[in-house]
Amino acid sequence: MSRNLILGTLLTALFLGAALLSFLWTPYPTDTVAITERLQPPSAAHWLGTDHFGRDMLSLIMVGARTSIAVALVAVGIGLGLGVPLGLAAAARSGGWLDEAIMRMNDLIFAFPSLVIAILITAILGPGALNAIIAIGIFNIPVFARLSRGAALSLWRREFILAARTAGKSAPRISAEHILPNIANLLIVQGTIQFSLGILAEAGLSYVGLGAQPPIPSWGRMLADAQTMVALAPHVAILPGLAIVLTVLGLNLLGDGLRDRLDPRLGVVRT
Amino acid sequence: MIPSLVSKYLGEREGQRPSHLSDRTQSDSKPLLEIDALSLAIHDKPILKNLTLTIAPGEIVALTGESGSGKSMTALAAMGLLPQGAEITGALRLDGTDLCALSERRLCALRGREIGMIFQEPMTALNPVQRIGAQVAETILVHKAMPRGVANARAAEMLARVGLPPERVPPTRYPHELSGGQRQRVVIAMAIALRPKLLIADEPTTALDVTTQAQILDLLRDLVREEGMGLMMITHDLAVVSEMADRIAVMKSGEIVEQGETRRLFAEMRHPYTRQLFEASRHRADLPEPRPDGPLLRVAEVTRHYPGPRDGLFRPGQPHIAVNGVSLEVARGERVGLVGESGCGKSTLARAILGLEPVQAGEITLGGAPVYRHGKPDRAVRRRVQVVFQDPYGSFNPRHRVGRLIAEPFHLLDDPPRGPARDAAIAQALSDVGLKPEHAGQHIHAFSGGQRQRIAIARALIIRPELVIFDEAVSALDVRVRAQILDLIADLSRQYGLTYLFISHDLSVVRGITDRVLVMRGGEIVEAGETETVFDNPAHWYTKSLLAAAPSLPRPPGGGPEDDPEPDA
């Protein structure tokens, strides 16, 4: 196993574990304000210090991880769930009108700057975690559609697909039975990369106030709240920023590591 | 030596090493390449064992053997292109210099200049975005052998030398504008651009059609004779070897088991492996007598064309006609061959019969029922025909187990067997092709090429189709495995009375496994008839040229007239 893959797995597991743990337990509650203890530096009582309302930073980051991961995960799910079937359908009807329609739709979505449109969508639909998910998810659809179409196209020319066709199998059935398992590696790798991009996008939306709304903690809003207090208590800004950086770094390392391990185009599949 | 436009630079080069020119003209006694007790291991796995081989200037030495026997590794060793982790013992001397002792930089200077290499697949050996003249000139420029202008002139001269004169094929062409044979000529021009002393050709004609193969082999033979190069030729095809080589080395699992002068080696065949290879190369399966019984497949005036590249934005291009008004019939119980060179439309025709390619005109019927009904393949007809493809590695989904793979055609049945009946059918199909029922639980990567082709046959036969199409089904196999698969097909014919269409570019294979043969060229069937009649007395000029171009094996020692593989016997 490569060092990158180990480091990526560890970082991802750390934040995923923190998010899961926060459902059961956090060091302090995140919805009670203790003004007297505000902006404390890290100490034995508060390992990562407190914010301007006196809330425990460690607890906030744990619950914030939950928000970020949930938004990004569902957004990737939307991309996979809609994009992959569309891409497979386009590949199965390659050159036909369905292929044209799907791919031109893709081009249309790709042509817009994603974060700006996400801001537009949340501004119209109203700020909130759910709308953030929709806004980020829409832009994941063409990514997965294009990837799965490209990979499926080369598989459609292989003889085992011809053999399945001589067995009278329909295109949807061949796609599900033969194509999908053979492109799963690629999708997993792309999934981790889109996951990290989703976390960044969620942080961006929350930062401008269009993501999860108070009192639900989120890393992006913690950054926004902290920016006026950087001079007084730098840790309030540094810690959520660090959480974002480490999570995204971890997911990218994980994605790269998985690609090296799984992508058959880079060598032999090691099973 | 051919007259050179750039003799000044050639002379200069030879002036630096005055020794070798005299070597070339002087004698054959001093070897050009000397492989002396060479052993090679990669990550402690022995690949080559104690090879000893010499090549003299002007001599053609063939390395032959089955895949994995170490032929290509020997060539890579001679080029100093071994993979990471290779450990080498013994010596590899080119003109007395030990190549094993040279640094990578010295080897780079040697490759292309002293040793030229010709690869199997001319399309991948050429850079698709560079003009052919520039690619030949690049070999020269890399070695800083001469200034650019002179190099370009030399490149043009070399292209003319290999049969691509500028008035017919200008050096400004791109590889995709050339045919396969012309591309291989460009690859040869690159290899000989600096007039290397040693030429290594790794399966140089395997990817080519038989008529093109004959031309390329002629060219290589002429080059070697006229330029006094040594040629190490690697090929699995014994017939090619017997026509080309002065000496032969037969390799098996990393060892040379027998080597010697060509005629003597074929006459003596001391090593049993040589004999096995020879026997397998000229193997004819023992087909049972055909019992034709009423028409089964009828192809009537079938035409299939593809849209060509557009002539303008709104003007469709000339369509490419792959199959042009082909009519044929196959009776139940008949074994029919379909031969032709690549691009002649034989695979397109096969796919149309399988219901995989809609046709623009004509009709295909199986037992009276059309394969296409309202433009869509009819399931009920489709279950009566199955196929075995060429590539034993690409025709199986790598993620499924053998049992599931061969049961795939059950999908065509309205009431496929389930549970124990399904398992029994899979077990029966596997034992029919000489495998064991327990193999059903394994993944496909656990099997060799020959075993995979058996599995492909099991898959085709599991629903007992009335017609089987073998689309180049044995072309990718080694000769001994090929002989076994042909025997298997004959056995299955005896057992189940198969009807099949056997598509191949290999005439000798078709001859041994069919009752009737169709010759296809440019989308049309140009000749049809009883296999023996067509092979013995071809009527059409194209059939004659195919048979004349096909290399043939020498007579076996003490073989009778019926053993004679000569096409004109």
PDB file of N, CA, C and O in Angstrom, chain B residues 202-243:
ATOM      1  N   ASP B 202      10.779  -8.325 -34.928  1.00  0.00           N
ATOM      2  CA  ASP B 202       9.958  -9.099 -33.997  1.00  0.00           C
ATOM      3  C   ASP B 202       8.583  -9.302 -34.620  1.00  0.00           C
ATOM      4  O   ASP B 202       7.785  -8.369 -34.671  1.00  0.00           O
ATOM      5  N   GLU B 203       8.297 -10.484 -35.106  1.00  0.00           N
ATOM      6  CA  GLU B 203       7.025 -10.806 -35.764  1.00  0.00           C
ATOM      7  C   GLU B 203       6.671  -9.728 -36.794  1.00  0.00           C
ATOM      8  O   GLU B 203       5.584  -9.152 -36.734  1.00  0.00           O
ATOM      9  N   PRO B 204       7.555  -9.449 -37.752  1.00  0.00           N
ATOM     10  CA  PRO B 204       7.337  -8.286 -38.620  1.00  0.00           C
ATOM     11  C   PRO B 204       6.127  -8.423 -39.541  1.00  0.00           C
ATOM     12  O   PRO B 204       5.662  -7.424 -40.068  1.00  0.00           O
ATOM     13  N   THR B 205       5.621  -9.629 -39.752  1.00  0.00           N
ATOM     14  CA  THR B 205       4.520  -9.772 -40.706  1.00  0.00           C
ATOM     15  C   THR B 205       3.276 -10.382 -40.085  1.00  0.00           C
ATOM     16  O   THR B 205       2.305 -10.656 -40.781  1.00  0.00           O
ATOM     17  N   THR B 206       3.295 -10.569 -38.760  1.00  0.00           N
ATOM     18  CA  THR B 206       2.166 -11.244 -38.121  1.00  0.00           C
ATOM     19  C   THR B 206       0.875 -10.448 -38.254  1.00  0.00           C
ATOM     20  O   THR B 206      -0.202 -11.012 -38.359  1.00  0.00           O
ATOM     21  N   ALA B 207       0.986  -9.107 -38.254  1.00  0.00           N
ATOM     22  CA  ALA B 207      -0.223  -8.288 -38.312  1.00  0.00           C
ATOM     23  C   ALA B 207      -0.655  -8.029 -39.751  1.00  0.00           C
ATOM     24  O   ALA B 207      -1.600  -7.292 -39.985  1.00  0.00           O
ATOM     25  N   LEU B 208       0.031  -8.612 -40.726  1.00  0.00           N
ATOM     26  CA  LEU B 208      -0.239  -8.274 -42.125  1.00  0.00           C
ATOM     27  C   LEU B 208      -0.969  -9.407 -42.841  1.00  0.00           C
ATOM     28  O   LEU B 208      -0.916 -10.560 -42.443  1.00  0.00           O
ATOM     29  N   ASP B 209      -1.611  -9.052 -43.940  1.00  0.00           N
ATOM     30  CA  ASP B 209      -2.259 -10.048 -44.791  1.00  0.00           C
ATOM     31  C   ASP B 209      -1.222 -10.873 -45.531  1.00  0.00           C
ATOM     32  O   ASP B 209      -0.086 -10.439 -45.705  1.00  0.00           O
ATOM     33  N   VAL B 210      -1.653 -12.010 -46.036  1.00  0.00           N
ATOM     34  CA  VAL B 210      -0.674 -12.936 -46.605  1.00  0.00           C
ATOM     35  C   VAL B 210       0.000 -12.377 -47.856  1.00  0.00           C
ATOM     36  O   VAL B 210       1.208 -12.535 -48.028  1.00  0.00           O
ATOM     37  N   THR B 211      -0.726 -11.654 -48.709  1.00  0.00           N
ATOM     38  CA  THR B 211      -0.057 -11.120 -49.905  1.00  0.00           C
ATOM     39  C   THR B 211       0.931 -10.022 -49.514  1.00  0.00           C
ATOM     40  O   THR B 211       2.023  -9.925 -50.064  1.00  0.00           O
ATOM     41  N   THR B 212       0.550  -9.193 -48.521  1.00  0.00           N
ATOM     42  CA  THR B 212       1.455  -8.157 -48.033  1.00  0.00           C
ATOM     43  C   THR B 212       2.644  -8.791 -47.337  1.00  0.00           C
ATOM     44  O   THR B 212       3.781  -8.335 -47.482  1.00  0.00           O
ATOM     45  N   GLN B 213       2.379  -9.836 -46.583  1.00  0.00           N
ATOM     46  CA  GLN B 213       3.450 -10.536 -45.873  1.00  0.00           C
ATOM     47  C   GLN B 213       4.522 -10.991 -46.857  1.00  0.00           C
ATOM     48  O   GLN B 213       5.716 -10.797 -46.619  1.00  0.00           O
ATOM     49  N   ALA B 214       4.091 -11.554 -47.991  1.00  0.00           N
ATOM     50  CA  ALA B 214       5.054 -12.047 -48.968  1.00  0.00           C
ATOM     51  C   ALA B 214       5.933 -10.900 -49.468  1.00  0.00           C
ATOM     52  O   ALA B 214       7.158 -11.047 -49.598  1.00  0.00           O
ATOM     53  N   GLN B 215       5.314  -9.730 -49.701  1.00  0.00           N
ATOM     54  CA  GLN B 215       6.099  -8.593 -50.191  1.00  0.00           C
ATOM     55  C   GLN B 215       7.089  -8.100 -49.154  1.00  0.00           C
ATOM     56  O   GLN B 215       8.243  -7.784 -49.475  1.00  0.00           O
ATOM     57  N   ILE B 216       6.648  -8.024 -47.898  1.00  0.00           N
ATOM     58  CA  ILE B 216       7.540  -7.530 -46.843  1.00  0.00           C
ATOM     59  C   ILE B 216       8.694  -8.502 -46.630  1.00  0.00           C
ATOM     60  O   ILE B 216       9.853  -8.096 -46.439  1.00  0.00           O
ATOM     61  N   LEU B 217       8.405  -9.784 -46.682  1.00  0.00           N
ATOM     62  CA  LEU B 217       9.471 -10.772 -46.506  1.00  0.00           C
ATOM     63  C   LEU B 217      10.492 -10.645 -47.648  1.00  0.00           C
ATOM     64  O   LEU B 217      11.704 -10.703 -47.409  1.00  0.00           O
ATOM     65  N   ASP B 218       9.992 -10.445 -48.871  1.00  0.00           N
ATOM     66  CA  ASP B 218      10.903 -10.236 -50.006  1.00  0.00           C
ATOM     67  C   ASP B 218      11.806  -9.038 -49.763  1.00  0.00           C
ATOM     68  O   ASP B 218      13.020  -9.093 -49.991  1.00  0.00           O
ATOM     69  N   LEU B 219      11.179  -7.955 -49.291  1.00  0.00           N
ATOM     70  CA  LEU B 219      11.934  -6.735 -49.044  1.00  0.00           C
ATOM     71  C   LEU B 219      13.027  -6.971 -48.012  1.00  0.00           C
ATOM     72  O   LEU B 219      14.186  -6.575 -48.209  1.00  0.00           O
ATOM     73  N   LEU B 220      12.663  -7.635 -46.917  1.00  0.00           N
ATOM     74  CA  LEU B 220      13.649  -7.877 -45.861  1.00  0.00           C
ATOM     75  C   LEU B 220      14.795  -8.732 -46.389  1.00  0.00           C
ATOM     76  O   LEU B 220      15.971  -8.461 -46.123  1.00  0.00           O
ATOM     77  N   ARG B 221      14.453  -9.752 -47.173  1.00  0.00           N
ATOM     78  CA  ARG B 221      15.474 -10.642 -47.709  1.00  0.00           C
ATOM     79  C   ARG B 221      16.438  -9.853 -48.601  1.00  0.00           C
ATOM     80  O   ARG B 221      17.654  -9.952 -48.472  1.00  0.00           O
ATOM     81  N   ASP B 222      15.878  -9.009 -49.476  1.00  0.00           N
ATOM     82  CA  ASP B 222      16.720  -8.200 -50.357  1.00  0.00           C
ATOM     83  C   ASP B 222      17.633  -7.278 -49.567  1.00  0.00           C
ATOM     84  O   ASP B 222      18.826  -7.146 -49.869  1.00  0.00           O
ATOM     85  N   LEU B 223      17.066  -6.626 -48.538  1.00  0.00           N
ATOM     86  CA  LEU B 223      17.854  -5.680 -47.753  1.00  0.00           C
ATOM     87  C   LEU B 223      19.043  -6.378 -47.119  1.00  0.00           C
ATOM     88  O   LEU B 223      20.168  -5.871 -47.133  1.00  0.00           O
ATOM     89  N   VAL B 224      18.782  -7.542 -46.565  1.00  0.00           N
ATOM     90  CA  VAL B 224      19.844  -8.261 -45.879  1.00  0.00           C
ATOM     91  C   VAL B 224      20.946  -8.638 -46.865  1.00  0.00           C
ATOM     92  O   VAL B 224      22.135  -8.451 -46.590  1.00  0.00           O
ATOM     93  N   ARG B 225      20.537  -9.131 -48.021  1.00  0.00           N
ATOM     94  CA  ARG B 225      21.537  -9.558 -49.010  1.00  0.00           C
ATOM     95  C   ARG B 225      22.335  -8.372 -49.535  1.00  0.00           C
ATOM     96  O   ARG B 225      23.552  -8.411 -49.639  1.00  0.00           O
ATOM     97  N   GLU B 226      21.611  -7.287 -49.860  1.00  0.00           N
ATOM     98  CA  GLU B 226      22.299  -6.189 -50.532  1.00  0.00           C
ATOM     99  C   GLU B 226      23.121  -5.339 -49.574  1.00  0.00           C
ATOM    100  O   GLU B 226      24.174  -4.828 -49.933  1.00  0.00           O
ATOM    101  N   GLU B 227      22.623  -5.167 -48.363  1.00  0.00           N
ATOM    102  CA  GLU B 227      23.310  -4.290 -47.428  1.00  0.00           C
ATOM    103  C   GLU B 227      24.240  -5.068 -46.505  1.00  0.00           C
ATOM    104  O   GLU B 227      24.931  -4.466 -45.694  1.00  0.00           O
ATOM    105  N   GLY B 228      24.185  -6.363 -46.588  1.00  0.00           N
ATOM    106  CA  GLY B 228      25.043  -7.160 -45.734  1.00  0.00           C
ATOM    107  C   GLY B 228      24.729  -7.039 -44.256  1.00  0.00           C
ATOM    108  O   GLY B 228      25.603  -7.121 -43.401  1.00  0.00           O
ATOM    109  N   MET B 229      23.465  -6.813 -43.940  1.00  0.00           N
ATOM    110  CA  MET B 229      23.090  -6.745 -42.523  1.00  0.00           C
ATOM    111  C   MET B 229      22.865  -8.154 -42.004  1.00  0.00           C
ATOM    112  O   MET B 229      22.584  -9.072 -42.761  1.00  0.00           O
ATOM    113  N   GLY B 230      22.952  -8.284 -40.687  1.00  0.00           N
ATOM    114  CA  GLY B 230      22.521  -9.531 -40.077  1.00  0.00           C
ATOM    115  C   GLY B 230      21.074  -9.337 -39.658  1.00  0.00           C
ATOM    116  O   GLY B 230      20.711  -8.269 -39.181  1.00  0.00           O
ATOM    117  N   LEU B 231      20.231 -10.339 -39.854  1.00  0.00           N
ATOM    118  CA  LEU B 231      18.823 -10.188 -39.461  1.00  0.00           C
ATOM    119  C   LEU B 231      18.467 -11.255 -38.440  1.00  0.00           C
ATOM    120  O   LEU B 231      18.619 -12.453 -38.694  1.00  0.00           O
ATOM    121  N   MET B 232      18.027 -10.776 -37.262  1.00  0.00           N
ATOM    122  CA  MET B 232      17.472 -11.700 -36.282  1.00  0.00           C
ATOM    123  C   MET B 232      15.965 -11.603 -36.438  1.00  0.00           C
ATOM    124  O   MET B 232      15.375 -10.551 -36.197  1.00  0.00           O
ATOM    125  N   MET B 233      15.355 -12.661 -36.904  1.00  0.00           N
ATOM    126  CA  MET B 233      13.934 -12.606 -37.179  1.00  0.00           C
ATOM    127  C   MET B 233      13.195 -13.483 -36.185  1.00  0.00           C
ATOM    128  O   MET B 233      13.507 -14.662 -36.023  1.00  0.00           O
ATOM    129  N   ILE B 234      12.222 -12.858 -35.520  1.00  0.00           N
ATOM    130  CA  ILE B 234      11.469 -13.581 -34.512  1.00  0.00           C
ATOM    131  C   ILE B 234      10.090 -13.853 -35.064  1.00  0.00           C
ATOM    132  O   ILE B 234       9.401 -12.924 -35.493  1.00  0.00           O
ATOM    133  N   THR B 235       9.703 -15.098 -35.119  1.00  0.00           N
ATOM    134  CA  THR B 235       8.359 -15.390 -35.593  1.00  0.00           C
ATOM    135  C   THR B 235       7.898 -16.735 -35.067  1.00  0.00           C
ATOM    136  O   THR B 235       8.702 -17.620 -34.783  1.00  0.00           O
ATOM    137  N   HIS B 236       6.576 -16.861 -34.923  1.00  0.00           N
ATOM    138  CA  HIS B 236       6.024 -18.129 -34.454  1.00  0.00           C
ATOM    139  C   HIS B 236       5.672 -19.002 -35.646  1.00  0.00           C
ATOM    140  O   HIS B 236       5.321 -20.154 -35.493  1.00  0.00           O
ATOM    141  N   ASP B 237       5.762 -18.428 -36.873  1.00  0.00           N
ATOM    142  CA  ASP B 237       5.220 -19.101 -38.051  1.00  0.00           C
ATOM    143  C   ASP B 237       6.319 -19.922 -38.721  1.00  0.00           C
ATOM    144  O   ASP B 237       7.212 -19.385 -39.361  1.00  0.00           O
ATOM    145  N   LEU B 238       6.239 -21.222 -38.578  1.00  0.00           N
ATOM    146  CA  LEU B 238       7.280 -22.092 -39.110  1.00  0.00           C
ATOM    147  C   LEU B 238       7.384 -21.996 -40.627  1.00  0.00           C
ATOM    148  O   LEU B 238       8.467 -22.118 -41.194  1.00  0.00           O
ATOM    149  N   ALA B 239       6.254 -21.768 -41.294  1.00  0.00           N
ATOM    150  CA  ALA B 239       6.282 -21.693 -42.743  1.00  0.00           C
ATOM    151  C   ALA B 239       7.093 -20.477 -43.190  1.00  0.00           C
ATOM    152  O   ALA B 239       7.917 -20.558 -44.104  1.00  0.00           O
ATOM    153  N   VAL B 240       6.877 -19.348 -42.513  1.00  0.00           N
ATOM    154  CA  VAL B 240       7.655 -18.142 -42.815  1.00  0.00           C
ATOM    155  C   VAL B 240       9.136 -18.408 -42.567  1.00  0.00           C
ATOM    156  O   VAL B 240       9.994 -18.092 -43.383  1.00  0.00           O
ATOM    157  N   VAL B 241       9.422 -19.033 -41.433  1.00  0.00           N
ATOM    158  CA  VAL B 241      10.793 -19.342 -41.066  1.00  0.00           C
ATOM    159  C   VAL B 241      11.458 -20.181 -42.146  1.00  0.00           C
ATOM    160  O   VAL B 241      12.571 -19.909 -42.590  1.00  0.00           O
ATOM    161  N   SER B 242      10.740 -21.197 -42.611  1.00  0.00           N
ATOM    162  CA  SER B 242      11.368 -22.139 -43.540  1.00  0.00           C
ATOM    163  C   SER B 242      11.682 -21.463 -44.860  1.00  0.00           C
ATOM    164  O   SER B 242      12.611 -21.837 -45.552  1.00  0.00           O
ATOM    165  N   GLU B 243      10.901 -20.423 -45.210  1.00  0.00           N
ATOM    166  CA  GLU B 243      11.169 -19.754 -46.478  1.00  0.00           C
ATOM    167  C   GLU B 243      12.216 -18.663 -46.354  1.00  0.00           C
ATOM    168  O   GLU B 243      12.869 -18.317 -47.331  1.00  0.00           O
TER     169      GLU B 243
END
